[in-house]
Short mmCIF file of C-alpha atoms and ligand atoms in Angstrom, two decimals:
data_model
loop_
_atom_site.label_atom_id
_atom_site.label_comp_id
_atom_site.label_asym_id
_atom_site.label_seq_id
_atom_site.Cartn_x
_atom_site.Cartn_y
_atom_site.Cartn_z
CA MET A 1 -0.05 -0.01 -0.04
CA THR A 2 1.56 3.33 -1.06
CA LYS A 3 -0.60 6.20 -0.08
CA LYS A 4 1.44 9.02 -1.53
CA ILE A 5 -0.80 11.69 -0.23
CA LEU A 6 -0.45 10.59 3.29
CA HIS A 7 3.38 10.35 2.72
CA ALA A 8 3.47 13.90 1.37
CA LEU A 9 1.58 14.99 4.53
CA THR A 10 4.30 13.58 6.88
CA ARG A 11 6.92 15.07 4.88
CA ASN A 12 7.99 11.95 2.94
CA ASN A 13 7.68 12.44 -0.45
CA THR A 14 9.05 9.96 -3.00
CA GLY A 15 9.21 9.80 -6.79
CA ARG A 16 6.74 11.92 -8.63
CA PRO A 17 4.49 14.14 -6.29
CA PRO A 18 1.07 13.05 -5.44
CA PHE A 19 -1.94 14.86 -7.16
CA TRP A 20 -5.64 15.51 -6.83
CA PHE A 21 -7.73 18.55 -7.99
CA MET A 22 -10.00 20.86 -6.16
CA ARG A 23 -13.65 20.25 -7.46
CA GLN A 24 -12.45 17.21 -9.36
CA ALA A 25 -15.94 15.99 -9.23
CA GLY A 26 -18.12 18.58 -11.09
CA ARG A 27 -19.76 20.10 -14.04
CA TYR A 28 -16.72 19.93 -16.43
CA LEU A 29 -17.28 16.19 -16.65
CA PRO A 30 -20.28 14.89 -19.00
CA GLU A 31 -20.72 11.91 -16.74
CA TYR A 32 -21.36 14.31 -13.57
CA ARG A 33 -24.03 16.40 -15.76
CA LYS A 34 -25.84 13.13 -16.41
CA VAL A 35 -26.11 12.18 -12.60
CA ARG A 36 -26.79 15.98 -11.79
CA ALA A 37 -29.82 15.93 -14.20
CA THR A 38 -31.28 13.15 -12.26
CA THR A 39 -32.29 15.67 -9.49
CA SER A 40 -33.21 19.31 -9.73
CA ASN A 41 -32.09 19.70 -6.18
CA PHE A 42 -28.33 20.02 -5.60
CA LEU A 43 -28.50 19.56 -1.63
CA GLU A 44 -30.69 16.30 -2.57
CA LEU A 45 -27.79 14.93 -4.54
CA CYS A 46 -25.29 15.56 -1.64
CA TYR A 47 -27.64 13.53 0.54
CA SER A 48 -28.04 10.57 -1.93
CA PRO A 49 -25.24 8.14 -0.80
CA LYS A 50 -25.12 6.10 -4.08
CA LYS A 51 -25.30 9.01 -6.50
CA ALA A 52 -22.92 11.01 -4.37
CA ALA A 53 -20.60 8.11 -4.12
CA GLU A 54 -20.48 7.44 -8.00
CA ILE A 55 -19.89 11.27 -8.57
CA THR A 56 -16.78 11.08 -6.24
CA LEU A 57 -15.53 8.15 -8.01
CA GLN A 58 -15.90 9.46 -11.63
CA PRO A 59 -12.99 11.73 -11.90
CA LEU A 60 -10.65 8.67 -10.54
CA ARG A 61 -11.93 6.43 -13.17
CA ARG A 62 -10.38 9.08 -15.83
CA TYR A 63 -7.61 10.21 -14.17
CA LYS A 64 -6.42 7.93 -11.30
CA MET A 65 -5.75 10.61 -8.76
CA ASP A 66 -4.22 9.97 -5.59
CA ALA A 67 -7.03 11.16 -3.58
CA ALA A 68 -10.90 10.95 -3.90
CA ILE A 69 -12.71 13.99 -2.22
CA ILE A 70 -16.18 13.18 -0.95
CA PHE A 71 -18.92 14.85 -3.05
CA SER A 72 -20.84 17.20 -0.75
CA ASP A 73 -20.84 20.82 0.02
CA ILE A 74 -19.63 23.31 2.57
CA LEU A 75 -23.22 24.57 3.01
CA VAL A 76 -24.66 21.30 4.36
CA ILE A 77 -23.71 22.68 7.86
CA PRO A 78 -26.03 25.70 7.64
CA ASP A 79 -28.64 23.23 6.16
CA ALA A 80 -28.27 20.71 8.98
CA LEU A 81 -28.32 23.87 11.67
CA GLY A 82 -31.88 24.63 10.09
CA GLN A 83 -31.20 27.67 8.05
CA LYS A 84 -32.96 27.42 4.52
CA VAL A 85 -30.18 26.82 1.84
CA LYS A 86 -30.79 26.22 -1.99
CA PHE A 87 -28.69 26.01 -4.94
CA VAL A 88 -30.12 28.08 -7.93
CA ASP A 89 -28.90 27.06 -11.39
CA GLY A 90 -26.91 29.84 -12.78
CA VAL A 91 -26.97 31.67 -9.35
CA GLY A 92 -25.17 29.56 -6.96
CA PRO A 93 -26.15 29.10 -3.20
CA VAL A 94 -29.16 31.11 -1.86
CA LEU A 95 -29.68 31.22 1.77
CA GLU A 96 -32.39 33.01 3.92
CA PRO A 97 -29.84 35.29 5.65
CA VAL A 98 -28.97 35.26 9.27
CA SER A 99 -28.00 38.90 10.13
CA LYS A 100 -28.16 39.56 13.76
CA ALA A 101 -27.85 38.03 17.24
CA SER A 102 -31.69 37.00 17.49
CA ASP A 103 -31.62 35.01 14.06
CA LEU A 104 -29.08 32.73 15.83
CA ASP A 105 -32.12 31.43 18.09
CA CYS A 106 -33.19 29.85 14.71
CA LEU A 107 -30.07 27.59 14.65
CA SER A 108 -30.20 24.32 16.55
CA SER A 109 -27.87 21.42 16.44
CA GLU A 110 -30.50 18.91 17.15
CA GLU A 111 -30.80 17.62 13.78
CA ILE A 112 -27.27 17.65 12.73
CA ASP A 113 -26.31 14.15 13.04
CA ASN A 114 -29.68 13.09 11.24
CA VAL A 115 -29.30 15.48 8.26
CA LEU A 116 -25.54 14.43 7.84
CA GLN A 117 -25.89 10.93 8.20
CA PRO A 118 -26.28 10.17 4.38
CA VAL A 119 -22.91 11.96 3.90
CA LEU A 120 -21.22 9.40 6.27
CA GLU A 121 -22.94 6.54 4.22
CA THR A 122 -21.33 8.08 0.95
CA ILE A 123 -17.84 7.77 2.65
CA THR A 124 -18.56 3.99 3.52
CA LEU A 125 -19.63 3.43 0.09
CA VAL A 126 -16.57 5.19 -1.46
CA LYS A 127 -14.01 3.69 0.96
CA TYR A 128 -15.36 0.39 0.02
CA ALA A 129 -14.73 0.95 -3.59
CA LEU A 130 -11.38 2.72 -3.39
CA ASN A 131 -7.88 0.74 -4.18
CA ASN A 132 -5.21 0.61 -1.60
CA ASN A 133 -3.19 3.71 -2.95
CA THR A 134 -5.87 6.14 -3.13
CA THR A 135 -6.52 8.42 -0.09
CA LEU A 136 -9.99 9.46 0.82
CA ILE A 137 -10.28 13.29 1.99
CA GLY A 138 -13.24 14.41 3.90
CA PHE A 139 -13.89 18.32 4.25
CA ALA A 140 -15.89 21.09 5.90
CA GLY A 141 -16.10 24.81 5.35
CA SER A 142 -14.03 26.83 7.95
CA PRO A 143 -16.11 29.03 10.21
CA TRP A 144 -15.55 32.26 8.81
CA THR A 145 -16.34 31.29 5.18
CA VAL A 146 -19.63 29.50 6.16
CA ALA A 147 -20.56 32.47 8.18
CA PHE A 148 -19.90 34.45 4.98
CA TYR A 149 -22.57 32.52 3.12
CA MET A 150 -24.97 32.53 6.02
CA VAL A 151 -24.75 36.11 6.69
CA GLU A 152 -24.50 37.23 3.06
CA GLY A 153 -27.43 34.90 1.95
CA GLY A 154 -25.09 33.58 -0.96
CA SER A 155 -21.90 34.72 -2.94
CA ASN A 156 -21.38 38.68 -2.49
CA LYS A 157 -17.77 38.85 -3.34
CA ASP A 158 -16.96 41.78 -1.09
CA GLY A 159 -18.55 40.16 2.13
CA THR A 160 -20.09 43.56 3.54
CA LYS A 161 -22.66 42.36 5.55
CA VAL A 162 -20.50 39.49 7.41
CA LYS A 163 -17.85 42.21 7.78
CA TYR A 164 -20.26 44.74 9.21
CA TRP A 165 -21.57 42.22 11.88
CA ALA A 166 -18.11 41.08 12.80
CA LYS A 167 -17.03 44.56 13.47
CA LYS A 168 -20.28 46.17 14.72
CA ASN A 169 -20.87 43.16 17.24
CA SER A 170 -18.16 41.11 17.69
CA TYR A 171 -19.55 39.35 20.73
CA SER A 172 -22.69 38.05 19.07
CA PHE A 173 -20.63 37.31 15.82
CA GLN A 174 -18.28 35.25 17.99
CA LYS A 175 -21.29 33.07 19.13
CA LEU A 176 -22.12 32.28 15.26
CA ILE A 177 -18.40 31.46 14.89
CA ASP A 178 -18.67 29.15 18.15
CA ILE A 179 -21.88 27.57 16.70
CA LEU A 180 -20.06 26.85 13.63
CA CYS A 181 -16.67 25.36 15.26
CA ASP A 182 -18.78 22.86 17.49
CA ALA A 183 -20.79 21.68 14.65
CA THR A 184 -17.77 21.29 12.21
CA ILE A 185 -15.83 19.58 14.92
CA ARG A 186 -18.44 17.22 15.47
CA TYR A 187 -19.05 16.53 11.62
CA VAL A 188 -15.46 16.13 10.87
CA LEU A 189 -15.04 13.60 13.67
CA LYS A 190 -17.90 11.73 12.37
CA GLN A 191 -16.22 11.61 8.82
CA ILE A 192 -13.10 10.35 10.10
CA GLU A 193 -15.05 7.67 12.08
CA SER A 194 -16.75 6.62 8.81
CA GLY A 195 -13.31 6.31 7.11
CA VAL A 196 -11.73 9.53 5.77
CA GLU A 197 -8.07 9.68 6.11
CA VAL A 198 -7.49 13.60 5.68
CA ILE A 199 -9.55 16.42 6.41
CA GLN A 200 -9.52 19.66 4.33
CA LEU A 201 -10.87 22.77 5.77
CA PHE A 202 -11.93 25.22 3.24
CA ASP A 203 -11.67 28.97 4.14
CA SER A 204 -12.23 30.36 0.76
CA TRP A 205 -13.17 33.99 1.91
CA ALA A 206 -10.05 34.29 4.29
CA GLY A 207 -8.67 36.87 1.96
CA LEU A 208 -11.18 39.42 3.03
CA LEU A 209 -9.83 40.07 6.06
CA ASN A 210 -7.10 42.34 7.74
CA ARG A 211 -4.33 40.76 9.99
CA GLU A 212 -5.95 41.43 13.13
CA ASP A 213 -9.43 40.08 12.06
CA PHE A 214 -7.59 37.08 10.33
CA LYS A 215 -6.40 36.00 13.46
CA ARG A 216 -9.56 36.17 15.19
CA TRP A 217 -11.97 34.77 12.37
CA VAL A 218 -9.58 32.48 10.49
CA ILE A 219 -6.65 31.34 12.49
CA GLU A 220 -8.49 30.96 15.84
CA PRO A 221 -11.42 28.64 14.71
CA ASN A 222 -9.29 26.63 12.19
CA ARG A 223 -6.84 26.18 15.34
CA ARG A 224 -9.57 25.01 17.58
CA ILE A 225 -10.69 22.58 14.89
CA VAL A 226 -7.36 21.07 14.11
CA LYS A 227 -6.81 20.95 17.89
CA ASN A 228 -9.98 18.92 18.49
CA ILE A 229 -9.18 16.68 15.48
CA LYS A 230 -5.70 15.92 16.67
CA PHE A 231 -6.99 15.38 20.44
CA HIS A 232 -9.16 12.38 19.18
CA TYR A 233 -7.21 11.26 16.02
CA PRO A 234 -3.49 12.44 16.33
CA ASN A 235 -2.60 10.62 13.14
CA ILE A 236 -5.17 12.23 10.84
CA PRO A 237 -3.58 15.03 8.68
CA VAL A 238 -5.42 18.22 8.31
CA ILE A 239 -4.98 20.57 5.11
CA GLY A 240 -6.00 24.13 5.45
CA PHE A 241 -6.92 26.57 2.58
CA PRO A 242 -7.26 30.05 3.87
CA ARG A 243 -7.68 31.25 0.14
CA ASN A 244 -6.07 34.71 -0.91
CA ALA A 245 -4.41 35.05 2.35
CA GLY A 246 -1.26 36.21 0.80
CA LYS A 247 1.66 36.51 3.49
CA LYS A 248 -0.79 35.62 6.16
CA TYR A 249 -0.56 32.07 4.81
CA PHE A 250 2.81 31.82 7.18
CA ASP A 251 0.70 32.89 10.30
CA PHE A 252 -1.86 30.31 9.46
CA ALA A 253 0.48 27.44 8.85
CA GLN A 254 2.33 28.24 11.91
CA GLN A 255 -0.58 28.96 14.50
CA THR A 256 -3.05 26.62 13.66
CA GLY A 257 -1.15 23.20 13.56
CA VAL A 258 -2.11 22.11 10.09
CA ASP A 259 -0.14 19.24 8.45
CA GLY A 260 -0.70 20.71 4.87
CA ILE A 261 -1.83 24.03 3.50
CA ASN A 262 -3.35 24.78 0.11
CA ILE A 263 -1.96 27.81 -1.57
CA ASP A 264 -3.92 29.86 -4.35
CA HIS A 265 -2.54 30.93 -7.62
CA THR A 266 -1.47 34.32 -6.47
CA VAL A 267 1.28 33.00 -4.10
CA SER A 268 4.87 33.09 -5.19
CA LEU A 269 6.30 29.50 -5.57
CA ASP A 270 9.70 30.75 -4.61
CA TRP A 271 8.28 32.28 -1.24
CA ALA A 272 6.34 29.19 -0.81
CA ALA A 273 9.29 26.89 -1.21
CA GLU A 274 11.34 28.99 1.18
CA VAL A 275 8.83 30.13 3.76
CA LEU A 276 5.95 27.44 3.89
CA GLN A 277 7.71 24.24 3.20
CA PRO A 278 10.04 24.20 6.01
CA ILE A 279 6.89 24.10 8.46
CA CYS A 280 4.23 22.59 6.25
CA THR A 281 3.52 20.41 3.37
CA VAL A 282 2.48 22.65 0.51
CA GLN A 283 -0.57 21.71 -1.90
CA GLY A 284 -1.50 23.81 -4.94
CA ASN A 285 -1.28 25.97 -6.93
CA LEU A 286 -2.09 25.76 -10.76
CA ASP A 287 -4.31 28.73 -11.75
CA ASN A 288 -7.72 27.27 -12.71
CA SER A 289 -8.01 29.87 -15.52
CA ILE A 290 -4.89 28.49 -16.95
CA LEU A 291 -6.26 25.04 -16.84
CA LEU A 292 -9.23 26.44 -18.52
CA SER A 293 -7.49 27.93 -21.40
CA GLY A 294 -4.55 25.07 -21.66
CA GLY A 295 -2.03 25.13 -24.21
CA LYS A 296 1.90 25.80 -23.87
CA GLU A 297 1.10 28.24 -21.20
CA MET A 298 -0.35 25.44 -19.17
CA ASP A 299 2.50 23.09 -19.95
CA SER A 300 5.06 25.58 -18.73
CA ALA A 301 2.96 26.61 -15.45
CA VAL A 302 2.77 23.02 -14.50
CA LYS A 303 6.38 22.50 -14.83
CA ASN A 304 7.28 25.52 -13.18
CA ILE A 305 5.17 24.40 -10.29
CA LEU A 306 6.74 20.69 -10.17
CA ASP A 307 10.30 22.17 -10.52
CA ILE A 308 10.14 24.62 -7.50
CA LEU A 309 7.82 22.89 -5.14
CA SER A 310 8.78 19.24 -5.67
CA ARG A 311 12.10 19.64 -3.81
CA GLY A 312 9.94 19.88 -0.67
CA PRO A 313 7.02 18.50 0.75
CA PHE A 314 4.35 18.86 -1.92
CA ILE A 315 0.93 17.76 -3.32
CA PHE A 316 0.15 19.03 -6.81
CA ASN A 317 -3.23 20.77 -7.01
CA LEU A 318 -4.92 23.89 -8.38
CA GLY A 319 -5.17 27.28 -6.71
CA HIS A 320 -8.99 27.16 -6.64
CA GLY A 321 -11.54 24.77 -7.84
CA ILE A 322 -11.83 23.49 -11.67
CA LEU A 323 -14.12 25.85 -13.48
CA PRO A 324 -17.14 24.22 -15.08
CA ALA A 325 -16.13 25.10 -18.80
CA THR A 326 -12.80 23.25 -18.28
CA PRO A 327 -12.13 20.75 -21.17
CA PRO A 328 -11.52 17.46 -19.71
CA GLU A 329 -8.60 16.98 -21.96
CA HIS A 330 -6.60 19.84 -20.28
CA VAL A 331 -6.93 17.83 -16.95
CA GLU A 332 -5.86 14.89 -18.96
CA ARG A 333 -2.61 16.63 -20.11
CA VAL A 334 -1.83 17.96 -16.56
CA VAL A 335 -2.02 14.49 -15.17
CA LYS A 336 0.30 13.37 -17.73
CA LEU A 337 2.87 15.92 -16.92
CA VAL A 338 2.59 15.20 -13.28
CA ASN A 339 2.79 11.41 -13.72
CA SER A 340 5.87 11.85 -15.99
CA TRP A 341 7.77 14.35 -14.04
CA ARG A 342 11.12 12.99 -13.12
CA GLY A 343 12.70 15.87 -10.93
O1 1CP B 401 -23.77 21.08 -10.24
C1 1CP B 401 -23.73 22.29 -9.78
O2 1CP B 401 -24.13 23.10 -10.39
C2 1CP B 401 -23.12 22.34 -8.57
C3 1CP B 401 -21.86 22.90 -8.57
C4 1CP B 401 -21.15 22.50 -7.29
C5 1CP B 401 -20.28 21.50 -6.92
C6 1CP B 401 -19.82 20.44 -7.99
C7 1CP B 401 -21.29 23.20 -5.90
C8 1CP B 401 -22.13 24.34 -5.80
N1 1CP B 401 -20.50 22.39 -5.01
C9 1CP B 401 -19.97 21.41 -5.57
C10 1CP B 401 -19.18 20.39 -4.95
C11 1CP B 401 -18.38 20.49 -3.92
N2 1CP B 401 -18.29 21.91 -3.20
C12 1CP B 401 -17.15 19.97 -3.57
C13 1CP B 401 -16.98 18.38 -3.93
C14 1CP B 401 -15.73 17.88 -3.91
C15 1CP B 401 -14.96 17.98 -4.94
O3 1CP B 401 -14.15 19.01 -5.00
O4 1CP B 401 -14.86 17.35 -6.18
C16 1CP B 401 -16.24 20.62 -2.67
C17 1CP B 401 -15.05 20.52 -1.64
C18 1CP B 401 -17.15 21.90 -2.47
C19 1CP B 401 -16.66 22.97 -1.45
C20 1CP B 401 -17.20 24.21 -1.51
N3 1CP B 401 -18.44 24.66 -1.69
C21 1CP B 401 -16.42 25.69 -1.34
C22 1CP B 401 -14.97 25.65 -0.93
C23 1CP B 401 -14.13 25.63 -1.95
C24 1CP B 401 -14.20 26.71 -3.10
O5 1CP B 401 -14.61 26.58 -4.23
O6 1CP B 401 -13.64 27.87 -2.50
C25 1CP B 401 -17.42 26.75 -1.66
C26 1CP B 401 -17.14 28.07 -1.36
C27 1CP B 401 -18.53 26.06 -1.88
C28 1CP B 401 -20.04 26.94 -2.00
C29 1CP B 401 -20.47 26.61 -3.31
N4 1CP B 401 -20.77 25.24 -3.63
C30 1CP B 401 -21.63 25.49 -4.97
C31 1CP B 401 -21.27 26.84 -5.62
C32 1CP B 401 -21.81 27.24 -6.95
C33 1CP B 401 -20.68 27.57 -4.41
C34 1CP B 401 -20.52 28.98 -4.33
C35 1CP B 401 -18.88 29.45 -4.90
C36 1CP B 401 -19.03 30.83 -4.68
O7 1CP B 401 -19.55 31.59 -3.74
O8 1CP B 401 -18.36 31.33 -5.77
#
């Protein structure tokens, strides 16, 4: 058994680097679109273990990635807490916003286990289907990013409302973050019990915050989640993804206790090699728009990443999820380049 992802996360890379892709299951694959078309409701898909397991495995059949990531979404947590969540075609997630302290009374952790049970069943099904070389990754959104969607009511790129609440009434906003921390810890521990071998925490909106707020709303909650995972399962590696954090990636890597850190495409490779790799396994960071456009530029971007980051602990991945219009052949080409890489 050679689980290259687990080796990389314990700083023992050998041979070509392991790889997987954020959003490796998704709309760029015709076989995904086919299963997606069987239900109009995206969350229902996340809660259908057989379909979700099938979708999780689809990209592996094509590309034999070193990891499978469970097909689900970060917004199952607000759904499980009782907030109204739906996904609208062409728009994205739409939530009935929570915007003030009294709205928190509508959230309840009573149903979490029941609502999320199907995701655990998906994990069992996928685990059974995987070969011995493929690592199973579970995930959750980090509290700041999940709070972003809960307060904004969807994707609002500048996060005005969530930042306003955090500034104006940090006491009640902390309560929301605490609710999310507790729910997330409970959820990821159950994922581990069900068979995932790595947890990735997505903090996609971390880049909205200044250094002080980043410490409070990004580093602290992620640190608390990592600490709880390590308390119960010291050998389960955690990968953090404070997207667009710039130089603050270092503070995050140093202070949260993560084993790996996913960098977005704006992070300089030399800086990541020099500053991050000595303390953490680096995962990333091909620009998803280069993956979309392909060609020679893509080839040289991939080689450059491999050249610079493969000297240290490293997992090849993207800087952000695969875009829906990406031609599957481009993914195939990248896989070929990584597989044939010989330092
Ligand atoms: O079929 C469709 O139309 C739905 C598209 C889709 C998919 C395939 C969404 C809606 N979510 C997912 C799956 C998903 N989401 C996975 C599955 C595993 C895989 O990677 O293959 C994962 C890990 C996520 C995580 C997720 N969801 C994040 C964190 C990572 C990131 O992209 O920054 C976020 C922010 C979401 C919210 C979300 N889910 C879907 C949309 C359109 C959005 C909003 C994105 C935005 O605000 O721009």
